[in-house]
Amino acid sequence: MTSSLRFKMVNEACKKQPLRIKQPEERPSEYFGRKVFGKVAMHKFLPEDVYKKMCDVIDNAAPFDLTIADAVADGMKRWAMQWGVTHYTHWFQPLTEGTAEKHDGFVEHDGKGGMIEKFEGKLLVQQEPDASSFPSGGIRSTFEARGYSAWDPTSPVFIMGDTLMIPTIFISYTGESLDYKAPLKKALFAVDKAATAVAQYFYPKVKKVKTNLGWEQEYFLVDESLYSARPDLIMTGRTLLGHESAKNQQMDDHYFGSIPKRVENFMRDLELHALELGIPCKTRHNEVAPNQFELAPIFEECNLAIDHNMLIMSIMKKIARKHGFRCLLHEKPFKGINGSGKHNNWSLSTDTGVLLHAPGKTPLDNLRFVTFIVETLKAVYDHNGLLKASIMSASNSHRLGANEAPPAIISSFLGKTVSDILEHVEKANDEIITIKGKTSMKLDIPSFPELLIDNTDRNRTSPFAFTGNRFEFRAIGSEANSASAMIALNTAVAEALTNFKARVDNLIEKGEVKEKAILKVLKEDIVYCKPICFNGNGYSEEWKEEAKKRGLDCESSCPIIFDRYLDEKSIKMFESMNVMNKFELQARNEIKWETYIKRVQIEARIFGDICINHIIPIVTRYQTSLLDNVQKMKQIFNDAELEELSSNNIAIIRNIAKHESFIIEHVRKLIDARKVANKIESNRERAIAYHDTVAPLIEEIRTHVDKLEIIVDDELWPLPKYRELLFII
Ligand code: ADP
Ligand code: MG
């Protein structure tokens, strides 16, 4: 037995048994949503008129009537206290990723020397958390640091431990958004308004259009003891070094494989908590890479789905620890194997039950289907650079463009059936006919296969693929707040639909028949959108060339991609749709650049530390033992014999010296590159310097460290290796 730390960790990890979890006796349908103040609880704890008003707010986006705030707060408090809740918090989504909360107790003095539990409407509706340390990109200077959190009554409050969690938006004193949720709600409102107007061409009774989002969350699990011996994982969420393991995902034996017992118990525990919180978890499976898994609920209204995703990411981390794991949400925790994404299945549907991105039964339904498909494509085409910016981050940039994930060029896959339909519409006959006295149009659109959803061939290389009754935006990072992508996508679609409606109305005003006007505009847009449609292999080199020719955004540098938010057409889009103004966009970009810098900076610092304090001393120790061996051989063998017998060790000694000196010299360069970058005033320029000079050095040095890993005595190596991190569970 060796005494090395790593071996202790590995042994400990190997011996771990699955944690026994007590399963509730009820069925999931019985405990679903019981920790949520949803309609069932509201009905029980609110007076009838208050309950009705709340339903109107939730179902019809009616404005919240402040006069019922006290009654709602009191009902919530009584409901929550049944669960032993003692505190409440406004829960919000600052621009740091993740969520934020500050707990306050229900207790108040009762005026008679004792305490009572109290929760008032004004505390529910609005608060002023002292959150001056959250990034605001300059929106709040510190002396005017007030930020307000305001309750979002459309996302129900819920219980975590002893705390009542109240979903809120976070805005500045002067009304600018300081979070993800405020602009998201505005984008959803914009798309509702625009899509409703267009849907009414087809179905006059439509009053509201809802955005649906079904996310699929990928993640890795690593044994906690191995994790704790990797400073890079602890500090940055990814491994900055580590030689590829002999076996990784090449056998395709992990994907959809049987789930290991320890992991299955974790998943069941997680699902139990998620279902109690009203998150409709449905699917779980092994993913492509070893120790990589996926979780997906049934789709929900977009704002709620995002709250649920943020919530599940935080509970995943907590529950993983209970089971002796660490849950890695980073997009690329391990080099050489697949990273993790978060597919966002997105669609629009009406309050009358029509799924706008699904084909229907009548020619009119199908004209509607084509309309929503084409205008979505137009949105994606017009703003392909911006959509890429919306999913870009320091961590996701390791995944995009690598040969396993969506390429760093946004295009849309439609599949053969839908491509054929669009081609057909482009050439369709728009002759007007009269049936039973009614003027109509001979649409000449063939009836679509009813189950298009099973018909669509899947193209895994496409970042924005049509999958039968929805689009799947696949480029989103696993640890990201999906709101960023959903703000950009929904605003772009709102703009495209608004524009579409204006053009159609213009033709109608000039005397064109409605259907004919629609078809005319669609035909123009189908031709216009062609460059964004791509059904081929998104990973191929030819596509990169082709995409450039088509004028798609091919930039791959993360800090430069953020510029797309400040393009004139992006600002125009966000402002005209009332989602964000130029000032807010500028402020957000400052935060994006700052976050990028900080993440690369932390990586560079911890990496330098590991190289100099962990790797070099061990490598030198091993090299010394070889030198010692060569020296001692001299006492026994003559020169000719030595030549033959020690040549291997001497070669290793030389090899080690070569790598060592490279590492030491380049870690120094890494420090210098940081120092140079840190002097740059502008966040954007500093981020570019970090991207161009600091980040590549880490990769360059890493190759040498990884070479040393396979030279040096395994017993001495100080950090758990890939074969341990990825296969022990
Ligand atoms: P895949 O086959 O791509 O792994 P699934 O069929 O399991 O995906 O569905 C993935 C997600 O898409 C789920 O959350 C599911 O509820 C959601 N989804 C299904 N239909 C729609 C739709 N029309 N709009 C939005 N999301 C949808
Ligand atoms: Mg999917």
CSV table of C-alpha atoms in Angstrom, one decimal, residues 331 340-344 390-391 396 399-400 406 473-478 480-482 485-486:
chain,number,residue,atom,x,y,z
A,331,GLU,CA,-19.6,22.6,-20.3
A,340,SER,CA,-22.3,19.0,-21.6
A,341,GLY,CA,-25.1,21.1,-23.1
A,342,LYS,CA,-28.6,22.1,-22.4
A,343,HIS,CA,-30.9,21.5,-25.3
A,344,ASN,CA,-33.7,24.0,-25.3
A,390,SER,CA,-26.5,34.7,-26.3
A,391,ILE,CA,-25.1,31.2,-25.7
A,396,ASN,CA,-19.2,27.1,-23.4
A,399,ARG,CA,-17.5,23.0,-26.2
A,400,LEU,CA,-18.7,24.9,-29.3
A,406,PRO,CA,-22.9,22.3,-32.2
A,473,PHE,CA,-31.7,25.1,-29.7
A,474,ARG,CA,-28.8,22.9,-28.9
A,475,ALA,CA,-25.9,25.3,-28.5
A,476,ILE,CA,-26.8,26.4,-24.9
A,477,GLY,CA,-24.3,25.6,-22.3
A,478,SER,CA,-25.0,23.1,-19.5
A,480,ALA,CA,-25.9,28.6,-18.4
A,481,ASN,CA,-29.1,30.4,-17.5
A,482,SER,CA,-31.2,29.5,-20.5
A,485,ALA,CA,-30.8,32.4,-25.2
A,486,MET,CA,-34.6,32.7,-24.7
